[in-house]
Tab-separated table of N, CA and C in Angstrom:
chain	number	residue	atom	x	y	z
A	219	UNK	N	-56.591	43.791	168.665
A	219	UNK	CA	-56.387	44.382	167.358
A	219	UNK	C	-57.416	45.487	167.122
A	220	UNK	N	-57.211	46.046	166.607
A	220	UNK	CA	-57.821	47.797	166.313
A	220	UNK	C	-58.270	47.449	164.608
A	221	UNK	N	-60.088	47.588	164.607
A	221	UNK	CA	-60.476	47.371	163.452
A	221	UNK	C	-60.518	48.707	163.081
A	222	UNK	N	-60.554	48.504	161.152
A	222	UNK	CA	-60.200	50.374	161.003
A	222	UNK	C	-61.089	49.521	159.434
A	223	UNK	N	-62.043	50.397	159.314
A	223	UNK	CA	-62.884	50.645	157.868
A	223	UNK	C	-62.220	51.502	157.109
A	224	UNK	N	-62.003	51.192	155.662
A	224	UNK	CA	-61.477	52.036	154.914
A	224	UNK	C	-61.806	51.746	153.898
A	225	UNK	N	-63.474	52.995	153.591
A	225	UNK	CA	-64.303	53.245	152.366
A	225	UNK	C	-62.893	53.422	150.654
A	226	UNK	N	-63.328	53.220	149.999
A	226	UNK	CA	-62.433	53.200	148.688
A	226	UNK	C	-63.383	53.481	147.407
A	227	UNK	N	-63.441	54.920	146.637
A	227	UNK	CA	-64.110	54.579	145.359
A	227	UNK	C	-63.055	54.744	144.288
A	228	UNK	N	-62.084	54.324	144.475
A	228	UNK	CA	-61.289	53.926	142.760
A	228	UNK	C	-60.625	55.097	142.820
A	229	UNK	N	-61.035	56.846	142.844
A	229	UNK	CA	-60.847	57.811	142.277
A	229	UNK	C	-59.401	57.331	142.685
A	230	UNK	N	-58.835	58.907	141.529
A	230	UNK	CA	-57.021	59.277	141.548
A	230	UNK	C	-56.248	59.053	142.487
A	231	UNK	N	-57.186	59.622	144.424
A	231	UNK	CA	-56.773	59.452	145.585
A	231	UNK	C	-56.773	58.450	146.001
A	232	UNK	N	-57.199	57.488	145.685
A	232	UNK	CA	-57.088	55.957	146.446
A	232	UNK	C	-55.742	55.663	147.276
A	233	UNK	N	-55.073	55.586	146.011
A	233	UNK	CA	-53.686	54.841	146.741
A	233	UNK	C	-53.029	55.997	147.486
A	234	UNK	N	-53.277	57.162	147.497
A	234	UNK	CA	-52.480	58.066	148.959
A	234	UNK	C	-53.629	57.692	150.269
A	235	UNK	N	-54.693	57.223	149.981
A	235	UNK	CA	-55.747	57.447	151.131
A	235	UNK	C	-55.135	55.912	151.875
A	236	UNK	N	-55.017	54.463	150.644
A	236	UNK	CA	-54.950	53.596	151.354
A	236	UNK	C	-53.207	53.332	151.827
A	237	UNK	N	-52.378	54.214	151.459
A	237	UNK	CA	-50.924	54.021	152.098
A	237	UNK	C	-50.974	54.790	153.594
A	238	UNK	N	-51.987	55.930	153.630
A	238	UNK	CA	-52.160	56.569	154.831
A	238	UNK	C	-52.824	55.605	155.847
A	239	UNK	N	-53.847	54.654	155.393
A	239	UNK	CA	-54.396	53.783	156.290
A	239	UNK	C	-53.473	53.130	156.615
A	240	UNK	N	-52.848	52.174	155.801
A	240	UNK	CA	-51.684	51.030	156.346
A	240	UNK	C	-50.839	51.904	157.326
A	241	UNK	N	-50.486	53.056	156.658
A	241	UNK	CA	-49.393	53.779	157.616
A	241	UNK	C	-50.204	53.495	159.772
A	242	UNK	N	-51.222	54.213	159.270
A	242	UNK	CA	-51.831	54.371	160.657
A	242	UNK	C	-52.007	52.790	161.206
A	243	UNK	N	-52.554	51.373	160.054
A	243	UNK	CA	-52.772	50.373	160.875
A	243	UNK	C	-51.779	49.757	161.233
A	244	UNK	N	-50.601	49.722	160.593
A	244	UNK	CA	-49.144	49.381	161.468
A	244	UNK	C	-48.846	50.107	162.822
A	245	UNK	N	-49.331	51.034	162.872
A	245	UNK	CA	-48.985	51.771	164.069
A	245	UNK	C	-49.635	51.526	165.301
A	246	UNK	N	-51.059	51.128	164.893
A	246	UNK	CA	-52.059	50.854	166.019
A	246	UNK	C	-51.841	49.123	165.740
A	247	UNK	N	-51.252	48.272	165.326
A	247	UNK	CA	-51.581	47.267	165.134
A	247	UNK	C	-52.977	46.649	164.641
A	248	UNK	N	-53.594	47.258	163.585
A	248	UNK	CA	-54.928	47.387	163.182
A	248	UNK	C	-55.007	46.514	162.025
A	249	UNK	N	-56.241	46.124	161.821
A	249	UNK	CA	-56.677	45.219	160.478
A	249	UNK	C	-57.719	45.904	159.868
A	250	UNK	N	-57.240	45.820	158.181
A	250	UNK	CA	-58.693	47.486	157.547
A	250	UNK	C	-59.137	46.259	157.047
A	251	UNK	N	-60.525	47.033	157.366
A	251	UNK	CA	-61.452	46.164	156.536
A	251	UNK	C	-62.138	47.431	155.322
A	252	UNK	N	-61.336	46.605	153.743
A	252	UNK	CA	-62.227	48.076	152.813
A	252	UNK	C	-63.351	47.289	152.452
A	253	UNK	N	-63.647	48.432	152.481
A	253	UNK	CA	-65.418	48.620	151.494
A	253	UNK	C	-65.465	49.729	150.327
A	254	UNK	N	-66.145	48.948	149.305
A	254	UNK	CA	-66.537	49.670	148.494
A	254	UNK	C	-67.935	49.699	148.047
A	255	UNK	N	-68.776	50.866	147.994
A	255	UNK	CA	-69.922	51.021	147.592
A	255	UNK	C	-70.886	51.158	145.977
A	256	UNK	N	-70.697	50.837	145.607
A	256	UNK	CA	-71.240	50.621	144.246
A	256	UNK	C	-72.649	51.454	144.152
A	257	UNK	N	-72.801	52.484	143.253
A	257	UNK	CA	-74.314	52.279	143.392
A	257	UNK	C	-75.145	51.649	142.652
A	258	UNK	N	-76.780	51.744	142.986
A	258	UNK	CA	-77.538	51.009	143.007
A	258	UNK	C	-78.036	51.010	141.687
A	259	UNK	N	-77.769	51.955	140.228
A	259	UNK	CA	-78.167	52.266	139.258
A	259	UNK	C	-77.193	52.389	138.300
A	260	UNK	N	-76.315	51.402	138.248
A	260	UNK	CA	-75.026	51.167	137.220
A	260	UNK	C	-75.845	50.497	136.134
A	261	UNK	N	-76.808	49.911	136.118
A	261	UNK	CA	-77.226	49.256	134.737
A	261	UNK	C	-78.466	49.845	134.463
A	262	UNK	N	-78.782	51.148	134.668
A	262	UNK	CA	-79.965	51.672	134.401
A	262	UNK	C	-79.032	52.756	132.906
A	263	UNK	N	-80.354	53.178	132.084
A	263	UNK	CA	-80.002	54.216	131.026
A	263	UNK	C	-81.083	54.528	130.803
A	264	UNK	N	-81.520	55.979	130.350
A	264	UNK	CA	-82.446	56.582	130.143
A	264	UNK	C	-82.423	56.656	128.317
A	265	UNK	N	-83.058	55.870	127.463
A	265	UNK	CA	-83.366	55.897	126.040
A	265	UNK	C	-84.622	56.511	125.950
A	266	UNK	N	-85.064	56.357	124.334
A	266	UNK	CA	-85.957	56.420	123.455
A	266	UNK	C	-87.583	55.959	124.271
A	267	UNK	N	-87.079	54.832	124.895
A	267	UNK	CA	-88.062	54.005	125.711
A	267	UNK	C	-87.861	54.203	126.790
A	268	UNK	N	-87.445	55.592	127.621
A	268	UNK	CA	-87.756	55.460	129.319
A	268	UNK	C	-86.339	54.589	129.524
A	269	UNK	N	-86.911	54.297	130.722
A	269	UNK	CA	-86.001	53.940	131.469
A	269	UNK	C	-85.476	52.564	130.933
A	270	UNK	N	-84.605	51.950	130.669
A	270	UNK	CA	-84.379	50.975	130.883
A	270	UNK	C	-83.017	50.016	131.499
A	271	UNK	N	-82.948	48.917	131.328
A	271	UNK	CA	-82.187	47.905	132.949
A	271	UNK	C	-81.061	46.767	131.957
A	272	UNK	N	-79.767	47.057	132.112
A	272	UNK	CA	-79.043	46.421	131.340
A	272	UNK	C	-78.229	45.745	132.676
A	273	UNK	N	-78.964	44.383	132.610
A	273	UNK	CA	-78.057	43.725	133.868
A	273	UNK	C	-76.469	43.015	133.590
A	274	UNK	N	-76.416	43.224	131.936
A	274	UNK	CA	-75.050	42.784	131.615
A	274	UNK	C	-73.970	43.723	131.795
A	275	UNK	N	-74.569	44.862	131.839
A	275	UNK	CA	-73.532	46.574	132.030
A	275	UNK	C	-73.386	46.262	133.414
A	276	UNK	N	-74.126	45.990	134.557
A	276	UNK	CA	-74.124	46.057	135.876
A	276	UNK	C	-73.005	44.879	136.528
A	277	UNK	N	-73.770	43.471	135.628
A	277	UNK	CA	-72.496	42.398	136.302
A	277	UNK	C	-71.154	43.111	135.507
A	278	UNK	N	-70.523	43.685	134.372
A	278	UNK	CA	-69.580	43.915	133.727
A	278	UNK	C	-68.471	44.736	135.163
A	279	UNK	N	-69.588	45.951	135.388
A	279	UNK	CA	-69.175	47.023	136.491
A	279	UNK	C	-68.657	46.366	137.970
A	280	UNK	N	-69.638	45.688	137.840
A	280	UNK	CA	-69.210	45.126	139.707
A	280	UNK	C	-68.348	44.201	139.694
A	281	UNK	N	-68.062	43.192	138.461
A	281	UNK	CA	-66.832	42.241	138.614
A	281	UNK	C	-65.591	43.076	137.917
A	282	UNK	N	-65.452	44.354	137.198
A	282	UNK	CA	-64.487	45.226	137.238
A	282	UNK	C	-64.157	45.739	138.777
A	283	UNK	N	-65.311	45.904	139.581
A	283	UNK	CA	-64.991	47.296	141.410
A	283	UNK	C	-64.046	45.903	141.690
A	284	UNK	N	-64.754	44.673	141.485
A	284	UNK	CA	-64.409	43.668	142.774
A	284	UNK	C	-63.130	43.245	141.873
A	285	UNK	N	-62.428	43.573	141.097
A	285	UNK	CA	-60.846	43.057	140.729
A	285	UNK	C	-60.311	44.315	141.318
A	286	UNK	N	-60.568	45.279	141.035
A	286	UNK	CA	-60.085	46.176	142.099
A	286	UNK	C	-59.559	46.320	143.334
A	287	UNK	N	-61.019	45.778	143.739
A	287	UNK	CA	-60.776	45.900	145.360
A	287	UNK	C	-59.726	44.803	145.728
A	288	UNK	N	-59.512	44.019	145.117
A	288	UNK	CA	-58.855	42.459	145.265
A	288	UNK	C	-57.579	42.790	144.879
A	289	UNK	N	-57.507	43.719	144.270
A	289	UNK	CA	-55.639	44.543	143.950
A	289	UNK	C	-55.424	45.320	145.039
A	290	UNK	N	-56.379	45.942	145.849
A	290	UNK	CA	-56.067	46.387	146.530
A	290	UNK	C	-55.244	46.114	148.086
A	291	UNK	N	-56.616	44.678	148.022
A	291	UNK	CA	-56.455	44.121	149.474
A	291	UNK	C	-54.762	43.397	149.345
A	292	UNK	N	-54.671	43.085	148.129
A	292	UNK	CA	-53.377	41.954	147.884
A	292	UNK	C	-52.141	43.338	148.328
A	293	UNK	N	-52.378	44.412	147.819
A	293	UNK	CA	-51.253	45.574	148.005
A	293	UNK	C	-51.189	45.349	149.702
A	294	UNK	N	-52.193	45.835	150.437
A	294	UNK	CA	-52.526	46.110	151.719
A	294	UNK	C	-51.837	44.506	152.538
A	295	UNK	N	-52.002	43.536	152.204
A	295	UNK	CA	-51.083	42.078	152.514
A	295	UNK	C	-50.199	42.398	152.551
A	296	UNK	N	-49.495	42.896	151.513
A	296	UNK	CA	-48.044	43.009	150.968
A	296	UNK	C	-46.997	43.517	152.394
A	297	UNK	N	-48.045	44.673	152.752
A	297	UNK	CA	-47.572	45.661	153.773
A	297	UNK	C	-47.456	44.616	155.374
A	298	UNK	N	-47.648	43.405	155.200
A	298	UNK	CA	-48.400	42.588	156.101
A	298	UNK	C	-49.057	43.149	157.192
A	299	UNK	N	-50.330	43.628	156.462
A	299	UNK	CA	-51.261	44.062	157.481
A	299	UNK	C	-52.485	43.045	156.816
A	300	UNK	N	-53.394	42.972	158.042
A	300	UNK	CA	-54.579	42.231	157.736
A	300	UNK	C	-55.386	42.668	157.206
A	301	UNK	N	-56.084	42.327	156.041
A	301	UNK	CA	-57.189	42.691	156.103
A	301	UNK	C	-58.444	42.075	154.951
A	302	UNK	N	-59.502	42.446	154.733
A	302	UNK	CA	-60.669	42.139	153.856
A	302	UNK	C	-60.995	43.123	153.468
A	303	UNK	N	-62.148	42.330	152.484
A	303	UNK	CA	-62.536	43.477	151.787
A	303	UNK	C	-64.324	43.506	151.573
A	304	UNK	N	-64.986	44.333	151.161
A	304	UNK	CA	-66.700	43.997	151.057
A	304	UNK	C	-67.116	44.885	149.680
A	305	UNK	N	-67.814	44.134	149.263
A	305	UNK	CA	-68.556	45.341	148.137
A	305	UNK	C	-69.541	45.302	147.648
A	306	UNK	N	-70.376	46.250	148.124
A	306	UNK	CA	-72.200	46.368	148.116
A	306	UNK	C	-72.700	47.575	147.371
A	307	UNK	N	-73.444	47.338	146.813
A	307	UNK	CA	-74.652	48.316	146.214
A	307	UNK	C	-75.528	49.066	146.947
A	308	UNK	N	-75.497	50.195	147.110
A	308	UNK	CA	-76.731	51.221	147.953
A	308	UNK	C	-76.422	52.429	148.155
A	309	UNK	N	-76.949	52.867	149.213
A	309	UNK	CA	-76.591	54.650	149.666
A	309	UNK	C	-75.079	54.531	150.288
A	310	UNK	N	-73.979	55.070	149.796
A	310	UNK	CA	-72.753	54.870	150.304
A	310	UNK	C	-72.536	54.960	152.342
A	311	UNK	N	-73.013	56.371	152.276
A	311	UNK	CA	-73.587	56.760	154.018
A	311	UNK	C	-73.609	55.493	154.585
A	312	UNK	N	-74.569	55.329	154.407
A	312	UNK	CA	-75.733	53.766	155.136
A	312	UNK	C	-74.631	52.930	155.208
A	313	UNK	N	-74.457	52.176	154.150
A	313	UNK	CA	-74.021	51.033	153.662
A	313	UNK	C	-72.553	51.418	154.513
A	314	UNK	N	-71.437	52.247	154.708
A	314	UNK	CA	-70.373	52.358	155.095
A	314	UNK	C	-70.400	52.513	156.911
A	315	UNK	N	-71.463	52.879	157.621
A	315	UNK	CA	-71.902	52.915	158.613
A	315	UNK	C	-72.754	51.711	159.140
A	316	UNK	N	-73.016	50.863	158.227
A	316	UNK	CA	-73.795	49.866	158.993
A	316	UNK	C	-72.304	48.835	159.251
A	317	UNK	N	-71.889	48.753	157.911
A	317	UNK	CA	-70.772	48.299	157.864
A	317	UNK	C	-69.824	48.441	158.873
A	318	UNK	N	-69.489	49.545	159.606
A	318	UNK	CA	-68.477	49.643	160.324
A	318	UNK	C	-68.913	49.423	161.981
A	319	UNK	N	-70.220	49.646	162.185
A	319	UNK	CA	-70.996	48.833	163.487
A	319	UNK	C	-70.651	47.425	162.865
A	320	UNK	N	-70.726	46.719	162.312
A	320	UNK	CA	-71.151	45.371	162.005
A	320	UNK	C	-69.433	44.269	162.175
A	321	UNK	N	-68.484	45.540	161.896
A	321	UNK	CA	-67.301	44.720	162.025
A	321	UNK	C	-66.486	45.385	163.274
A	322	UNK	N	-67.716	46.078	164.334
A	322	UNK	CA	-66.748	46.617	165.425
A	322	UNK	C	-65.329	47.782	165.403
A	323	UNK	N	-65.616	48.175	164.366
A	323	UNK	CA	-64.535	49.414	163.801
A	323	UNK	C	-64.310	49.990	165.347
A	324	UNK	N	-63.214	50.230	165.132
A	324	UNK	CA	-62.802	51.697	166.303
A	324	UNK	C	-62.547	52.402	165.654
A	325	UNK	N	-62.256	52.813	163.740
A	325	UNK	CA	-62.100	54.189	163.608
A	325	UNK	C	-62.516	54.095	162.274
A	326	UNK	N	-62.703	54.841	161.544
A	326	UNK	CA	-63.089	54.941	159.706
A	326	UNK	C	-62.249	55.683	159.224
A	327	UNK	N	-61.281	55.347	158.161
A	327	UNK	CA	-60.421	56.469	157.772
A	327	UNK	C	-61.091	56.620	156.588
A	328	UNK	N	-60.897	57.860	156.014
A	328	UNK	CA	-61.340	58.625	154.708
A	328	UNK	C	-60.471	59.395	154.370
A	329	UNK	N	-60.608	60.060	153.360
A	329	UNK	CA	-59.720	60.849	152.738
A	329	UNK	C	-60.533	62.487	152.788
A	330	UNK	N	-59.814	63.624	152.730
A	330	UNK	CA	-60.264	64.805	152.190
A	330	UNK	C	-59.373	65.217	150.957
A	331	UNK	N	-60.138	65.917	149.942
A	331	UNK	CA	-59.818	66.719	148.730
A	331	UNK	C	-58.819	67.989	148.877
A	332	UNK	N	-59.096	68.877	149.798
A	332	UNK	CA	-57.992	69.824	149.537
A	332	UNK	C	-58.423	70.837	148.690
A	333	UNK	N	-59.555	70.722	147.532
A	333	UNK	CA	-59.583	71.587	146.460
A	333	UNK	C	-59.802	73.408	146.902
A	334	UNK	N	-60.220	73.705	147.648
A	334	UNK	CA	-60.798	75.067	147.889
A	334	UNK	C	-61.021	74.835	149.354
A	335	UNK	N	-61.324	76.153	149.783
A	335	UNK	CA	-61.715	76.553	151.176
A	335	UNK	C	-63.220	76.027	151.606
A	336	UNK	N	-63.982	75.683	150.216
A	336	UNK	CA	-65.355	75.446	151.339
A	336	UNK	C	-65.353	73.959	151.561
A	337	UNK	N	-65.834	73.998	153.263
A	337	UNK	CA	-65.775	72.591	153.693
A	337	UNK	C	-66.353	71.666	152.886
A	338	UNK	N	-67.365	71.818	152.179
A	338	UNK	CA	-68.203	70.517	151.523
A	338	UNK	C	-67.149	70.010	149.973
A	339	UNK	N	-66.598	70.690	150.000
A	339	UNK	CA	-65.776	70.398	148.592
A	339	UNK	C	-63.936	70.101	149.717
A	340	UNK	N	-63.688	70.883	150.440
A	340	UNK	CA	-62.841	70.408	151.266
A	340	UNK	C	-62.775	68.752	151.675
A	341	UNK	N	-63.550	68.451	152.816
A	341	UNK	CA	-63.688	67.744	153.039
A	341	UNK	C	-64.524	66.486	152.200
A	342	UNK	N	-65.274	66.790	151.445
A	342	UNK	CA	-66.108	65.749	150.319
A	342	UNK	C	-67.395	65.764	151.527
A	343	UNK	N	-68.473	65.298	150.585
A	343	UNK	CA	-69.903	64.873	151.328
A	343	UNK	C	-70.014	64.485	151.885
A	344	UNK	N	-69.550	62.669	151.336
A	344	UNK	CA	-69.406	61.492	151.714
A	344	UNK	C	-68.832	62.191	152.997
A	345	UNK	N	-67.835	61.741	152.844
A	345	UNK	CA	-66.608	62.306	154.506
A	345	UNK	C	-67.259	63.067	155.319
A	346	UNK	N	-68.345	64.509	154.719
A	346	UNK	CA	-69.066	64.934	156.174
A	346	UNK	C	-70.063	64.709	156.657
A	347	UNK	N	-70.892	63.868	155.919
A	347	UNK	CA	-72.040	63.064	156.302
A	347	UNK	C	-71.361	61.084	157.023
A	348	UNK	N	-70.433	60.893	157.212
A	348	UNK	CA	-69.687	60.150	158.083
A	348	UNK	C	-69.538	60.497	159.144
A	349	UNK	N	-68.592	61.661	159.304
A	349	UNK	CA	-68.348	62.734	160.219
A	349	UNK	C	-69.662	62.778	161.422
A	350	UNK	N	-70.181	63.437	160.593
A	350	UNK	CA	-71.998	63.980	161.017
A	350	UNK	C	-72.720	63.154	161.822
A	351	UNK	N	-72.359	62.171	161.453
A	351	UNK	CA	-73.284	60.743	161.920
A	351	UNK	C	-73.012	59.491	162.466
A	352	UNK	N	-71.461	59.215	162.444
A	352	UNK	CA	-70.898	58.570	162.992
A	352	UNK	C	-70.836	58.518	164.251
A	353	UNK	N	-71.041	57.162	165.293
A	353	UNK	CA	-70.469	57.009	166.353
A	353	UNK	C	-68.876	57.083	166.855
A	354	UNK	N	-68.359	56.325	165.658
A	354	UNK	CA	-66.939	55.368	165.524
A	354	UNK	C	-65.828	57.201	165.332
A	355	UNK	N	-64.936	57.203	166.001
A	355	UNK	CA	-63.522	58.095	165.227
A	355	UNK	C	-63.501	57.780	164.142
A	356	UNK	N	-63.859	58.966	163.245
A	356	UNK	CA	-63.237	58.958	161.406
A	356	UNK	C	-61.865	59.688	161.122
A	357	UNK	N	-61.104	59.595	161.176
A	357	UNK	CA	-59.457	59.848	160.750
A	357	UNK	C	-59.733	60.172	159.085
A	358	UNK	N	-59.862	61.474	159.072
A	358	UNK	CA	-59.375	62.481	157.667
A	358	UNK	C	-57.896	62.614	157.456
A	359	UNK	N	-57.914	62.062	156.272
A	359	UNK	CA	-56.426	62.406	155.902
A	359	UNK	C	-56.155	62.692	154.682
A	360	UNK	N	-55.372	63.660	154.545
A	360	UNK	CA	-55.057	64.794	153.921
A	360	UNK	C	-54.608	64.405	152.481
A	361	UNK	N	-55.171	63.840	151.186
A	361	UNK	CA	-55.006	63.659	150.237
A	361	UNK	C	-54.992	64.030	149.159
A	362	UNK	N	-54.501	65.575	149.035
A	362	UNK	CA	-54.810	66.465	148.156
A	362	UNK	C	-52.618	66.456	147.746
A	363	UNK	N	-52.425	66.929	146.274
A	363	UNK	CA	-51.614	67.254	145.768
A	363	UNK	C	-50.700	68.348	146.563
């Protein structure tokens, strides 16, 4: 079986990025494993008093990503393809790359934007700092309107 990572942050593109994955893991006979990255400063706010740490905003946020992701994975079943799901807090990069050594990926699919000609808005950050640094095949696919 052909493991395939497939990063997810919620945006508009999700569901063309994750019908393009299923498309590709039926084909390779593949199981996605998504991840989603959260960052590390969802319950921080800058007031009157500096900084301060609202850990009830933070659990609110992450048990909203993780019903998400759990709609997602149930869609991705549907298709009967295999798969799981993970969802961690940190530098997205890192965290999506350690991740995909860790479950033996043979490929990372992502999505690109489409918006304009320059690559960094083309392709997104995220996606070229994957690209950039990756061992594993990352499969860009084309998710623009």
């Amino acid at each position: 079986m052909i493991n395939i990572v497939v990063p997810v942050d919620f945006g508009d593109k999700t569901e063309q990025l994750v019908e393009g994955a299923v498309k590709f893991a039926k084909q390779v006979n593949g199981k996605i494993f998504l991840i989603h990255v959260a960052p590390s400063d969802i319950g921080f706010a800058i007031g009157d008093m500096g900084f301060q740490y609202f850990p009830e905003v933070e659990e609110n946020e992450i048990r909203e990503e993780l019903v998400q992701l759990n709609k997602i994975e149930q869609r991705i079943l549907a298709h009967e393809v295999d798969c799981e799901h993970l969802l961690k807090q940190g530098l997205a990069k890192d965290i999506i790359l350690e991740h995909s050594k860790a479950k033996n990926a043979d490929f990372i699919v992502m999505g690109s934007h489409g918006r304009s000609g320059i690559y960094d808005v083309f392709v997104g950050s995220l996606t070229k700092g994957i690209t950039k640094d990756s061992s594993i095949p990352v499969l860009v696919l084309p998710i623009h309107d």
